[in-house]
Amino acid sequence: TAQARQSRALIIVNTDFCSSAGDVVLGARRGAKREAEKLSKALSELNYKVKLMHNSTAKEMEDLYQQECSREHGEFFVSIISSHGEEGAVFGSDCKPLQLTRIFRILSPQNCPVLAERPKVFFIQACRGGALDQGVFLETDSGQPEPCSFSEYLRIPPNTAVMFACSPGYGAFLNPSGSSFLQALLRVLDGEERGLALGRLATRLNGDVALRFQARGTFEGCKQMPCFVTNLPQEVFPFSAMSESRRLLPCPALQGGPEEEEERQPGCK
């Protein structure tokens, strides 16, 4: 059926966190819920069948990906995760980490044959560490190697692309208007750039975040640089399809007027 041929999108947004002991150890993520709802609408208008989940525990997040193995899929599978995080993991609403390797293993060809031949695209809005990007290039003679951004957790399944909001080891920013990364994605989905091949689209996102965004408040002047990792064997155009009734609506930029203090999204410890 036409419904079965629709590409699928899974959006997971965690905004409120509480451990099993009742402790609130990770801060609330203001602005993330409304941003995820806008992304759900944008993808629906691009003919995706969207599942939007709020405040899922680590186990519930894992189960959501497991359920995709028994779904009927169209040409693409897109997933957006918006949560607290650390290098190699995202946090559930129960403050427990879900390793990205676990998600990728679930969607591997061996465990998820239905997605084996379909491009899988992830956008991950979460911290990858506690470092702050001051927006300058530093050279060192220390001889100490930089942490490897292609560590074991990035053994992504074949035919997969992953775009992170920030570089390895760094924090991602969020304010009540939303995140610089997912706001940039919204602008792309609402503009002509949506018809680009994914690699070129990712480059546009890099430039948008790197050049338009600058933190204010406590982290005044800090920058952010997304990171794109792919093993796709050919160019793909996941957002070029659109419904005839789609209306192009402007997405507000993050620069208009004073904002509240920027927040790193830890897990940044």
PDB file of C-alpha atoms in Angstrom:
ATOM      1  CA  THR A   1       0.000   0.000   0.000  1.00  0.00           C
ATOM      2  CA  ALA A   2       0.983   3.653  -0.303  1.00  0.00           C
ATOM      3  CA  GLN A   3       1.159   3.851   3.497  1.00  0.00           C
ATOM      4  CA  ALA A   4       3.586   0.928   3.648  1.00  0.00           C
ATOM      5  CA  ARG A   5       5.844   2.614   1.094  1.00  0.00           C
ATOM      6  CA  GLN A   6       6.269   5.717   3.227  1.00  0.00           C
ATOM      7  CA  SER A   7       9.720   6.309   4.614  1.00  0.00           C
ATOM      8  CA  ARG A   8       9.784   6.170   8.403  1.00  0.00           C
ATOM      9  CA  ALA A   9      11.166   8.642  10.932  1.00  0.00           C
ATOM     10  CA  LEU A  10      11.657   8.109  14.657  1.00  0.00           C
ATOM     11  CA  ILE A  11      12.140  11.190  16.833  1.00  0.00           C
ATOM     12  CA  ILE A  12      13.057  10.757  20.503  1.00  0.00           C
ATOM     13  CA  VAL A  13      13.168  13.876  22.669  1.00  0.00           C
ATOM     14  CA  ASN A  14      13.973  13.780  26.381  1.00  0.00           C
ATOM     15  CA  THR A  15      13.337  16.953  28.332  1.00  0.00           C
ATOM     16  CA  ASP A  16      12.794  15.894  31.954  1.00  0.00           C
ATOM     17  CA  PHE A  17      15.091  13.555  33.854  1.00  0.00           C
ATOM     18  CA  CYS A  18      14.745  11.633  37.112  1.00  0.00           C
ATOM     19  CA  SER A  19      16.722   8.640  38.366  1.00  0.00           C
ATOM     20  CA  SER A  20      15.142   5.515  39.849  1.00  0.00           C
ATOM     21  CA  ALA A  21      15.943   6.912  43.305  1.00  0.00           C
ATOM     22  CA  GLY A  22      13.913  10.006  42.503  1.00  0.00           C
ATOM     23  CA  ASP A  23      16.933  12.260  42.144  1.00  0.00           C
ATOM     24  CA  VAL A  24      17.036  14.884  39.413  1.00  0.00           C
ATOM     25  CA  VAL A  25      20.668  14.642  38.298  1.00  0.00           C
ATOM     26  CA  LEU A  26      20.298  16.054  34.772  1.00  0.00           C
ATOM     27  CA  GLY A  27      18.709  19.421  34.094  1.00  0.00           C
ATOM     28  CA  ALA A  28      15.468  20.002  32.216  1.00  0.00           C
ATOM     29  CA  ARG A  29      15.974  20.781  28.517  1.00  0.00           C
ATOM     30  CA  ARG A  30      13.859  23.851  27.805  1.00  0.00           C
ATOM     31  CA  GLY A  31      12.954  24.404  24.186  1.00  0.00           C
ATOM     32  CA  ALA A  32      13.658  20.836  23.064  1.00  0.00           C
ATOM     33  CA  LYS A  33      10.046  19.604  23.054  1.00  0.00           C
ATOM     34  CA  ARG A  34       8.695  22.352  20.794  1.00  0.00           C
ATOM     35  CA  GLU A  35      11.689  21.918  18.489  1.00  0.00           C
ATOM     36  CA  ALA A  36      11.008  18.170  18.159  1.00  0.00           C
ATOM     37  CA  GLU A  37       7.356  18.827  17.377  1.00  0.00           C
ATOM     38  CA  LYS A  38       8.387  21.198  14.571  1.00  0.00           C
ATOM     39  CA  LEU A  39      10.719  18.545  13.185  1.00  0.00           C
ATOM     40  CA  SER A  40       7.930  15.975  13.306  1.00  0.00           C
ATOM     41  CA  LYS A  41       5.677  18.308  11.312  1.00  0.00           C
ATOM     42  CA  ALA A  42       8.408  19.092   8.776  1.00  0.00           C
ATOM     43  CA  LEU A  43       9.177  15.421   8.153  1.00  0.00           C
ATOM     44  CA  SER A  44       5.477  14.550   7.905  1.00  0.00           C
ATOM     45  CA  GLU A  45       5.139  17.163   5.177  1.00  0.00           C
ATOM     46  CA  LEU A  46       8.049  15.483   3.387  1.00  0.00           C
ATOM     47  CA  ASN A  47       5.983  12.270   3.261  1.00  0.00           C
ATOM     48  CA  TYR A  48       7.580  10.552   6.260  1.00  0.00           C
ATOM     49  CA  LYS A  49       5.544   8.481   8.660  1.00  0.00           C
ATOM     50  CA  VAL A  50       6.793   9.986  11.934  1.00  0.00           C
ATOM     51  CA  LYS A  51       6.810   8.509  15.425  1.00  0.00           C
ATOM     52  CA  LEU A  52       7.542  11.164  18.071  1.00  0.00           C
ATOM     53  CA  MET A  53       8.336   9.970  21.587  1.00  0.00           C
ATOM     54  CA  HIS A  54       8.736  12.162  24.659  1.00  0.00           C
ATOM     55  CA  ASN A  55      10.779  11.308  27.762  1.00  0.00           C
ATOM     56  CA  SER A  56      11.727   7.697  27.083  1.00  0.00           C
ATOM     57  CA  THR A  57      13.911   5.717  29.459  1.00  0.00           C
ATOM     58  CA  ALA A  58      17.088   4.131  28.129  1.00  0.00           C
ATOM     59  CA  LYS A  59      15.325   0.763  27.886  1.00  0.00           C
ATOM     60  CA  GLU A  60      12.304   2.309  26.153  1.00  0.00           C
ATOM     61  CA  MET A  61      14.606   4.000  23.642  1.00  0.00           C
ATOM     62  CA  GLU A  62      16.271   0.677  22.900  1.00  0.00           C
ATOM     63  CA  ASP A  63      12.869  -0.980  22.492  1.00  0.00           C
ATOM     64  CA  LEU A  64      11.772   1.704  20.013  1.00  0.00           C
ATOM     65  CA  TYR A  65      14.639   0.803  17.688  1.00  0.00           C
ATOM     66  CA  GLN A  66      13.962  -2.892  18.181  1.00  0.00           C
ATOM     67  CA  GLN A  67      10.377  -2.315  17.053  1.00  0.00           C
ATOM     68  CA  GLU A  68      11.609  -0.810  13.781  1.00  0.00           C
ATOM     69  CA  CYS A  69      12.964  -4.240  12.832  1.00  0.00           C
ATOM     70  CA  SER A  70       9.413  -5.502  12.391  1.00  0.00           C
ATOM     71  CA  ARG A  71       8.002  -2.457  10.595  1.00  0.00           C
ATOM     72  CA  GLU A  72       7.432  -2.004   6.891  1.00  0.00           C
ATOM     73  CA  HIS A  73       9.802   0.670   5.598  1.00  0.00           C
ATOM     74  CA  GLY A  74       9.940   2.913   2.592  1.00  0.00           C
ATOM     75  CA  GLU A  75      13.050   4.254   0.914  1.00  0.00           C
ATOM     76  CA  PHE A  76      14.726   5.779   3.999  1.00  0.00           C
ATOM     77  CA  PHE A  77      14.850   5.521   7.778  1.00  0.00           C
ATOM     78  CA  VAL A  78      15.579   8.783   9.604  1.00  0.00           C
ATOM     79  CA  SER A  79      16.009   9.118  13.351  1.00  0.00           C
ATOM     80  CA  ILE A  80      16.522  12.216  15.488  1.00  0.00           C
ATOM     81  CA  ILE A  81      17.628  11.915  19.114  1.00  0.00           C
ATOM     82  CA  SER A  82      17.508  15.001  21.336  1.00  0.00           C
ATOM     83  CA  SER A  83      18.711  14.415  24.886  1.00  0.00           C
ATOM     84  CA  HIS A  84      21.551  14.792  27.337  1.00  0.00           C
ATOM     85  CA  GLY A  85      24.586  12.749  26.369  1.00  0.00           C
ATOM     86  CA  GLU A  86      28.234  11.906  26.706  1.00  0.00           C
ATOM     87  CA  GLU A  87      30.799  10.487  24.289  1.00  0.00           C
ATOM     88  CA  GLY A  88      29.298   7.352  22.751  1.00  0.00           C
ATOM     89  CA  ALA A  89      25.956   7.479  24.590  1.00  0.00           C
ATOM     90  CA  VAL A  90      22.684   9.325  25.017  1.00  0.00           C
ATOM     91  CA  PHE A  91      20.727   9.457  28.270  1.00  0.00           C
ATOM     92  CA  GLY A  92      17.214   8.203  28.828  1.00  0.00           C
ATOM     93  CA  SER A  93      14.762  10.138  30.970  1.00  0.00           C
ATOM     94  CA  ASP A  94      15.757   7.788  33.820  1.00  0.00           C
ATOM     95  CA  CYS A  95      19.310   9.235  33.637  1.00  0.00           C
ATOM     96  CA  LYS A  96      20.693   5.917  32.379  1.00  0.00           C
ATOM     97  CA  PRO A  97      22.954   5.932  29.304  1.00  0.00           C
ATOM     98  CA  LEU A  98      22.112   4.087  26.117  1.00  0.00           C
ATOM     99  CA  GLN A  99      25.248   3.291  24.172  1.00  0.00           C
ATOM    100  CA  LEU A 100      25.038   4.223  20.512  1.00  0.00           C
ATOM    101  CA  THR A 101      26.710   0.916  19.669  1.00  0.00           C
ATOM    102  CA  ARG A 102      23.598  -0.781  21.042  1.00  0.00           C
ATOM    103  CA  ILE A 103      21.327   1.183  18.686  1.00  0.00           C
ATOM    104  CA  PHE A 104      23.591   0.487  15.721  1.00  0.00           C
ATOM    105  CA  ARG A 105      23.796  -3.206  16.589  1.00  0.00           C
ATOM    106  CA  ILE A 106      19.989  -3.462  16.667  1.00  0.00           C
ATOM    107  CA  LEU A 107      19.812  -1.956  13.168  1.00  0.00           C
ATOM    108  CA  SER A 108      22.627  -4.028  11.692  1.00  0.00           C
ATOM    109  CA  PRO A 109      21.792  -6.186   8.649  1.00  0.00           C
ATOM    110  CA  GLN A 110      22.080  -9.328  10.776  1.00  0.00           C
ATOM    111  CA  ASN A 111      19.523  -8.130  13.336  1.00  0.00           C
ATOM    112  CA  CYS A 112      17.345  -5.919  11.129  1.00  0.00           C
ATOM    113  CA  PRO A 113      17.193  -7.371   7.591  1.00  0.00           C
ATOM    114  CA  VAL A 114      14.265  -5.112   6.655  1.00  0.00           C
ATOM    115  CA  LEU A 115      16.589  -2.066   6.827  1.00  0.00           C
ATOM    116  CA  ALA A 116      19.691  -3.727   5.407  1.00  0.00           C
ATOM    117  CA  GLU A 117      19.366  -2.132   1.965  1.00  0.00           C
ATOM    118  CA  ARG A 118      17.835   1.148   3.091  1.00  0.00           C
ATOM    119  CA  PRO A 119      19.859   4.243   3.973  1.00  0.00           C
ATOM    120  CA  LYS A 120      19.683   5.012   7.694  1.00  0.00           C
ATOM    121  CA  VAL A 121      20.251   8.631   8.737  1.00  0.00           C
ATOM    122  CA  PHE A 122      20.714   9.811  12.334  1.00  0.00           C
ATOM    123  CA  PHE A 123      20.781  13.363  13.735  1.00  0.00           C
ATOM    124  CA  ILE A 124      21.947  13.396  17.357  1.00  0.00           C
ATOM    125  CA  GLN A 125      21.508  16.528  19.473  1.00  0.00           C
ATOM    126  CA  ALA A 126      23.431  15.719  22.658  1.00  0.00           C
ATOM    127  CA  CYS A 127      26.696  16.520  24.378  1.00  0.00           C
ATOM    128  CA  ARG A 128      29.737  14.372  23.599  1.00  0.00           C
ATOM    129  CA  GLY A 129      31.797  15.618  26.524  1.00  0.00           C
ATOM    130  CA  GLY A 130      32.390  18.669  28.668  1.00  0.00           C
ATOM    131  CA  ALA A 131      34.866  20.666  26.579  1.00  0.00           C
ATOM    132  CA  LEU A 132      33.931  24.100  25.261  1.00  0.00           C
ATOM    133  CA  ASP A 133      34.847  25.247  21.768  1.00  0.00           C
ATOM    134  CA  GLN A 134      36.306  28.743  22.111  1.00  0.00           C
ATOM    135  CA  GLY A 135      36.253  29.224  18.344  1.00  0.00           C
ATOM    136  CA  VAL A 136      40.040  29.447  17.911  1.00  0.00           C
ATOM    137  CA  PHE A 137      42.686  27.117  16.551  1.00  0.00           C
ATOM    138  CA  LEU A 138      45.308  26.054  19.098  1.00  0.00           C
ATOM    139  CA  GLU A 139      48.573  24.349  18.184  1.00  0.00           C
ATOM    140  CA  THR A 140      50.528  22.264  20.661  1.00  0.00           C
ATOM    141  CA  ASP A 141      53.950  20.659  20.810  1.00  0.00           C
ATOM    142  CA  SER A 142      52.966  18.342  23.639  1.00  0.00           C
ATOM    143  CA  GLY A 143      52.884  15.286  21.401  1.00  0.00           C
ATOM    144  CA  GLN A 144      49.761  14.054  23.163  1.00  0.00           C
ATOM    145  CA  PRO A 145      47.340  12.536  20.618  1.00  0.00           C
ATOM    146  CA  GLU A 146      43.858  13.906  20.356  1.00  0.00           C
ATOM    147  CA  PRO A 147      41.018  11.564  21.361  1.00  0.00           C
ATOM    148  CA  CYS A 148      40.082   9.467  18.350  1.00  0.00           C
ATOM    149  CA  SER A 149      36.740  10.504  16.897  1.00  0.00           C
ATOM    150  CA  PHE A 150      36.471   7.170  15.100  1.00  0.00           C
ATOM    151  CA  SER A 151      36.508   5.053  18.225  1.00  0.00           C
ATOM    152  CA  GLU A 152      34.834   1.694  18.558  1.00  0.00           C
ATOM    153  CA  TYR A 153      31.388   3.136  19.232  1.00  0.00           C
ATOM    154  CA  LEU A 154      31.296   4.540  15.700  1.00  0.00           C
ATOM    155  CA  ARG A 155      31.147   1.111  14.107  1.00  0.00           C
ATOM    156  CA  ILE A 156      27.951   2.096  12.416  1.00  0.00           C
ATOM    157  CA  PRO A 157      25.988  -0.410  10.341  1.00  0.00           C
ATOM    158  CA  PRO A 158      26.414  -0.462   6.571  1.00  0.00           C
ATOM    159  CA  ASN A 159      24.450   2.124   4.592  1.00  0.00           C
ATOM    160  CA  THR A 160      24.290   4.530   7.531  1.00  0.00           C
ATOM    161  CA  ALA A 161      25.073   8.204   8.150  1.00  0.00           C
ATOM    162  CA  VAL A 162      25.271   9.870  11.559  1.00  0.00           C
ATOM    163  CA  MET A 163      25.405  13.621  12.134  1.00  0.00           C
ATOM    164  CA  PHE A 164      26.265  14.816  15.626  1.00  0.00           C
ATOM    165  CA  ALA A 165      25.482  18.297  16.932  1.00  0.00           C
ATOM    166  CA  CYS A 166      29.069  18.747  18.093  1.00  0.00           C
ATOM    167  CA  SER A 167      32.571  17.395  17.739  1.00  0.00           C
ATOM    168  CA  PRO A 168      33.917  14.533  19.890  1.00  0.00           C
ATOM    169  CA  GLY A 169      34.542  15.548  23.491  1.00  0.00           C
ATOM    170  CA  TYR A 170      32.582  18.801  23.259  1.00  0.00           C
ATOM    171  CA  GLY A 171      29.289  20.054  24.625  1.00  0.00           C
ATOM    172  CA  ALA A 172      26.200  20.919  22.585  1.00  0.00           C
ATOM    173  CA  PHE A 173      24.203  24.062  23.284  1.00  0.00           C
ATOM    174  CA  LEU A 174      20.504  24.504  23.956  1.00  0.00           C
ATOM    175  CA  ASN A 175      18.470  27.560  24.910  1.00  0.00           C
ATOM    176  CA  PRO A 176      14.716  28.139  25.291  1.00  0.00           C
ATOM    177  CA  SER A 177      14.467  28.859  21.551  1.00  0.00           C
ATOM    178  CA  GLY A 178      15.950  25.452  20.728  1.00  0.00           C
ATOM    179  CA  SER A 179      19.324  24.033  19.777  1.00  0.00           C
ATOM    180  CA  SER A 180      21.571  25.594  17.157  1.00  0.00           C
ATOM    181  CA  PHE A 181      21.934  22.214  15.411  1.00  0.00           C
ATOM    182  CA  LEU A 182      18.297  21.169  15.110  1.00  0.00           C
ATOM    183  CA  GLN A 183      17.212  24.727  14.330  1.00  0.00           C
ATOM    184  CA  ALA A 184      19.658  24.604  11.414  1.00  0.00           C
ATOM    185  CA  LEU A 185      18.136  21.279  10.343  1.00  0.00           C
ATOM    186  CA  LEU A 186      14.676  22.855  10.438  1.00  0.00           C
ATOM    187  CA  ARG A 187      15.878  25.672   8.207  1.00  0.00           C
ATOM    188  CA  VAL A 188      17.219  23.125   5.725  1.00  0.00           C
ATOM    189  CA  LEU A 189      13.990  21.106   5.713  1.00  0.00           C
ATOM    190  CA  ASP A 190      11.992  24.297   5.126  1.00  0.00           C
ATOM    191  CA  GLY A 191      14.255  25.546   2.341  1.00  0.00           C
ATOM    192  CA  GLU A 192      15.420  24.538  -1.093  1.00  0.00           C
ATOM    193  CA  GLU A 193      18.498  22.836   0.415  1.00  0.00           C
ATOM    194  CA  ARG A 194      16.305  19.871   1.330  1.00  0.00           C
ATOM    195  CA  GLY A 195      16.697  18.638  -2.252  1.00  0.00           C
ATOM    196  CA  LEU A 196      20.486  18.309  -1.896  1.00  0.00           C
ATOM    197  CA  ALA A 197      22.352  15.045  -1.551  1.00  0.00           C
ATOM    198  CA  LEU A 198      22.854  14.209   2.135  1.00  0.00           C
ATOM    199  CA  GLY A 199      26.616  14.913   2.069  1.00  0.00           C
ATOM    200  CA  ARG A 200      26.102  18.422   0.679  1.00  0.00           C
ATOM    201  CA  LEU A 201      23.209  19.010   3.051  1.00  0.00           C
ATOM    202  CA  ALA A 202      25.451  18.061   5.980  1.00  0.00           C
ATOM    203  CA  THR A 203      28.056  20.575   4.798  1.00  0.00           C
ATOM    204  CA  ARG A 204      25.375  23.293   4.741  1.00  0.00           C
ATOM    205  CA  LEU A 205      24.429  22.347   8.313  1.00  0.00           C
ATOM    206  CA  ASN A 206      28.075  22.561   9.371  1.00  0.00           C
ATOM    207  CA  GLY A 207      28.382  26.043   7.940  1.00  0.00           C
ATOM    208  CA  ASP A 208      25.080  27.222   9.369  1.00  0.00           C
ATOM    209  CA  VAL A 209      25.937  26.153  12.927  1.00  0.00           C
ATOM    210  CA  ALA A 210      29.600  27.184  12.792  1.00  0.00           C
ATOM    211  CA  LEU A 211      28.962  30.639  11.321  1.00  0.00           C
ATOM    212  CA  ARG A 212      25.568  31.650  12.721  1.00  0.00           C
ATOM    213  CA  PHE A 213      25.817  30.387  16.276  1.00  0.00           C
ATOM    214  CA  GLN A 214      27.692  31.935  19.186  1.00  0.00           C
ATOM    215  CA  ALA A 215      26.845  31.275  22.817  1.00  0.00           C
ATOM    216  CA  ARG A 216      25.795  34.040  25.157  1.00  0.00           C
ATOM    217  CA  GLY A 217      25.500  34.339  28.910  1.00  0.00           C
ATOM    218  CA  THR A 218      27.883  32.226  30.980  1.00  0.00           C
ATOM    219  CA  PHE A 219      29.499  30.690  27.891  1.00  0.00           C
ATOM    220  CA  GLU A 220      29.772  33.969  25.974  1.00  0.00           C
ATOM    221  CA  GLY A 221      31.625  33.561  22.693  1.00  0.00           C
ATOM    222  CA  CYS A 222      31.765  29.771  22.615  1.00  0.00           C
ATOM    223  CA  LYS A 223      31.098  28.069  19.278  1.00  0.00           C
ATOM    224  CA  GLN A 224      29.846  24.687  18.111  1.00  0.00           C
ATOM    225  CA  MET A 225      30.834  22.484  15.155  1.00  0.00           C
ATOM    226  CA  PRO A 226      28.745  19.480  14.058  1.00  0.00           C
ATOM    227  CA  CYS A 227      30.368  16.233  12.965  1.00  0.00           C
ATOM    228  CA  PHE A 228      29.228  14.013  10.080  1.00  0.00           C
ATOM    229  CA  VAL A 229      30.168  10.326   9.791  1.00  0.00           C
ATOM    230  CA  THR A 230      28.994   8.154   6.905  1.00  0.00           C
ATOM    231  CA  ASN A 231      29.574   4.849   5.193  1.00  0.00           C
ATOM    232  CA  LEU A 232      26.865   5.377   2.584  1.00  0.00           C
ATOM    233  CA  PRO A 233      28.114   3.865  -0.696  1.00  0.00           C
ATOM    234  CA  GLN A 234      26.354   6.430  -2.884  1.00  0.00           C
ATOM    235  CA  GLU A 235      24.661   9.806  -2.750  1.00  0.00           C
ATOM    236  CA  VAL A 236      21.166   9.788  -1.252  1.00  0.00           C
ATOM    237  CA  PHE A 237      18.447  12.456  -1.237  1.00  0.00           C
ATOM    238  CA  PRO A 238      16.342  11.687   1.846  1.00  0.00           C
ATOM    239  CA  PHE A 239      14.397  14.967   1.931  1.00  0.00           C
ATOM    240  CA  SER A 240      13.768  15.756  -1.720  1.00  0.00           C
ATOM    241  CA  ALA A 241      10.219  14.315  -1.769  1.00  0.00           C
ATOM    242  CA  MET A 242       7.444  16.607  -0.619  1.00  0.00           C
ATOM    243  CA  SER A 243       3.681  16.575  -0.544  1.00  0.00           C
ATOM    244  CA  GLU A 244       1.808  18.837  -2.964  1.00  0.00           C
ATOM    245  CA  SER A 245       0.165  20.612  -0.065  1.00  0.00           C
ATOM    246  CA  ARG A 246       3.442  21.523   1.631  1.00  0.00           C
ATOM    247  CA  ARG A 247       3.757  25.202   2.546  1.00  0.00           C
ATOM    248  CA  LEU A 248       7.177  26.717   3.148  1.00  0.00           C
ATOM    249  CA  LEU A 249       7.179  28.417   6.516  1.00  0.00           C
ATOM    250  CA  PRO A 250      10.096  30.508   7.783  1.00  0.00           C
ATOM    251  CA  CYS A 251      11.994  29.036  10.694  1.00  0.00           C
ATOM    252  CA  PRO A 252      13.026  31.677  13.241  1.00  0.00           C
ATOM    253  CA  ALA A 253      16.758  32.162  13.616  1.00  0.00           C
ATOM    254  CA  LEU A 254      18.399  32.010  17.005  1.00  0.00           C
ATOM    255  CA  GLN A 255      19.959  35.448  16.651  1.00  0.00           C
ATOM    256  CA  GLY A 256      16.978  37.759  17.067  1.00  0.00           C
ATOM    257  CA  GLY A 257      17.237  39.683  20.296  1.00  0.00           C
ATOM    258  CA  PRO A 258      18.618  38.826  23.716  1.00  0.00           C
ATOM    259  CA  GLU A 259      18.356  35.256  24.878  1.00  0.00           C
ATOM    260  CA  GLU A 260      18.527  33.569  28.200  1.00  0.00           C
ATOM    261  CA  GLU A 261      21.810  32.043  29.268  1.00  0.00           C
ATOM    262  CA  GLU A 262      23.053  29.329  26.947  1.00  0.00           C
ATOM    263  CA  GLU A 263      23.061  25.870  28.449  1.00  0.00           C
ATOM    264  CA  ARG A 264      25.439  23.072  27.738  1.00  0.00           C
ATOM    265  CA  GLN A 265      23.546  19.803  27.566  1.00  0.00           C
ATOM    266  CA  PRO A 266      25.413  17.513  29.849  1.00  0.00           C
ATOM    267  CA  GLY A 267      26.026  14.734  30.632  1.00  0.00           C
ATOM    268  CA  CYS A 268      28.771  17.355  30.285  1.00  0.00           C
ATOM    269  CA  LYS A 269      30.579  16.501  33.469  1.00  0.00           C
TER     270      LYS A 269
END
